[in-house]
Amino acid sequence: MDASRIKRLQWRTRRGTRELDALFGGWLETSFPSANEAQQQAFDELLDVQDPDLWDWVMGHAKPPRADWQAIIDDIRARHRL
């Protein structure tokens, strides 16, 4: 795995709230290494989304427009029993 890519993603998972930091940083640590390239790319693109949208998706108030993002959000929600 490319160390510079991981460092860049670690920086990008630092969001506006501690909760989002923990949720997305946790997914990066636990699921990203075993994800396929398409899932890894989807996660990278997901981090471009604004925090309020991410929060709504993680809390189940709304759904992301992409199925690959929804899969990541579902995994985060399941891991944290949200």
Tab-separated table of C-alpha atoms in Angstrom:
chain	number	residue	atom	x	y	z
A	1	MET	CA	0.000	0.000	0.000
A	2	ASP	CA	1.242	3.472	-0.874
A	3	ALA	CA	2.277	5.230	2.361
A	4	SER	CA	1.902	8.694	0.861
A	5	ARG	CA	-1.680	7.912	-0.170
A	6	ILE	CA	-2.520	6.719	3.342
A	7	LYS	CA	-1.007	9.846	4.891
A	8	ARG	CA	-2.991	12.049	2.522
A	9	LEU	CA	-6.191	10.188	3.369
A	10	GLN	CA	-5.444	10.385	7.103
A	11	TRP	CA	-5.202	14.147	6.731
A	12	ARG	CA	-8.445	14.272	4.732
A	13	THR	CA	-10.360	12.229	7.333
A	14	ARG	CA	-9.770	15.032	9.824
A	15	ARG	CA	-13.161	16.645	9.531
A	16	GLY	CA	-14.956	19.447	11.311
A	17	THR	CA	-16.109	17.304	14.222
A	18	ARG	CA	-14.545	14.684	16.418
A	19	GLU	CA	-17.357	12.267	15.570
A	20	LEU	CA	-16.732	12.413	11.832
A	21	ASP	CA	-12.983	12.201	12.454
A	22	ALA	CA	-13.497	8.968	14.392
A	23	LEU	CA	-15.991	7.454	11.954
A	24	PHE	CA	-14.087	8.098	8.745
A	25	GLY	CA	-10.627	7.721	10.284
A	26	GLY	CA	-11.757	4.414	11.737
A	27	TRP	CA	-12.948	3.173	8.351
A	28	LEU	CA	-9.620	4.203	6.848
A	29	GLU	CA	-7.732	2.164	9.462
A	30	THR	CA	-9.922	-0.929	9.538
A	31	SER	CA	-11.524	-1.314	6.115
A	32	PHE	CA	-9.457	0.643	3.608
A	33	PRO	CA	-6.484	-1.779	3.551
A	34	SER	CA	-8.681	-4.726	2.550
A	35	ALA	CA	-10.902	-2.732	0.167
A	36	ASN	CA	-10.479	-3.184	-3.561
A	37	GLU	CA	-9.200	-0.310	-5.702
A	38	ALA	CA	-12.712	0.803	-6.686
A	39	GLN	CA	-13.776	1.002	-3.024
A	40	GLN	CA	-10.601	2.850	-2.119
A	41	GLN	CA	-11.215	5.359	-4.907
A	42	ALA	CA	-14.835	5.778	-3.800
A	43	PHE	CA	-13.666	6.519	-0.249
A	44	ASP	CA	-11.202	9.093	-1.545
A	45	GLU	CA	-13.989	10.777	-3.524
A	46	LEU	CA	-16.396	10.543	-0.582
A	47	LEU	CA	-14.017	12.705	1.444
A	48	ASP	CA	-14.689	15.568	-0.994
A	49	VAL	CA	-18.255	15.820	0.335
A	50	GLN	CA	-19.120	18.554	2.831
A	51	ASP	CA	-19.402	17.586	6.508
A	52	PRO	CA	-23.149	18.307	6.885
A	53	ASP	CA	-23.935	15.871	4.081
A	54	LEU	CA	-21.616	13.217	5.512
A	55	TRP	CA	-23.235	13.647	8.913
A	56	ASP	CA	-26.747	13.301	7.482
A	57	TRP	CA	-25.744	10.141	5.634
A	58	VAL	CA	-24.025	8.562	8.639
A	59	MET	CA	-26.967	9.389	10.889
A	60	GLY	CA	-29.395	7.914	8.368
A	61	HIS	CA	-31.223	11.195	7.686
A	62	ALA	CA	-30.391	11.047	3.977
A	63	LYS	CA	-28.756	8.754	1.444
A	64	PRO	CA	-25.708	9.458	-0.705
A	65	PRO	CA	-26.273	9.751	-4.456
A	66	ARG	CA	-23.844	6.927	-5.273
A	67	ALA	CA	-24.197	3.234	-4.427
A	68	ASP	CA	-20.474	2.838	-3.702
A	69	TRP	CA	-20.634	5.672	-1.174
A	70	GLN	CA	-23.735	4.106	0.360
A	71	ALA	CA	-21.812	0.841	0.847
A	72	ILE	CA	-19.093	2.675	2.784
A	73	ILE	CA	-21.653	4.598	4.842
A	74	ASP	CA	-23.514	1.343	5.587
A	75	ASP	CA	-20.275	-0.259	6.746
A	76	ILE	CA	-19.474	2.701	9.003
A	77	ARG	CA	-23.011	2.646	10.445
A	78	ALA	CA	-22.849	-1.112	11.070
A	79	ARG	CA	-19.451	-0.951	12.765
A	80	HIS	CA	-20.664	1.752	15.130
A	81	ARG	CA	-24.214	0.438	15.504
A	82	LEU	CA	-25.790	3.631	14.204
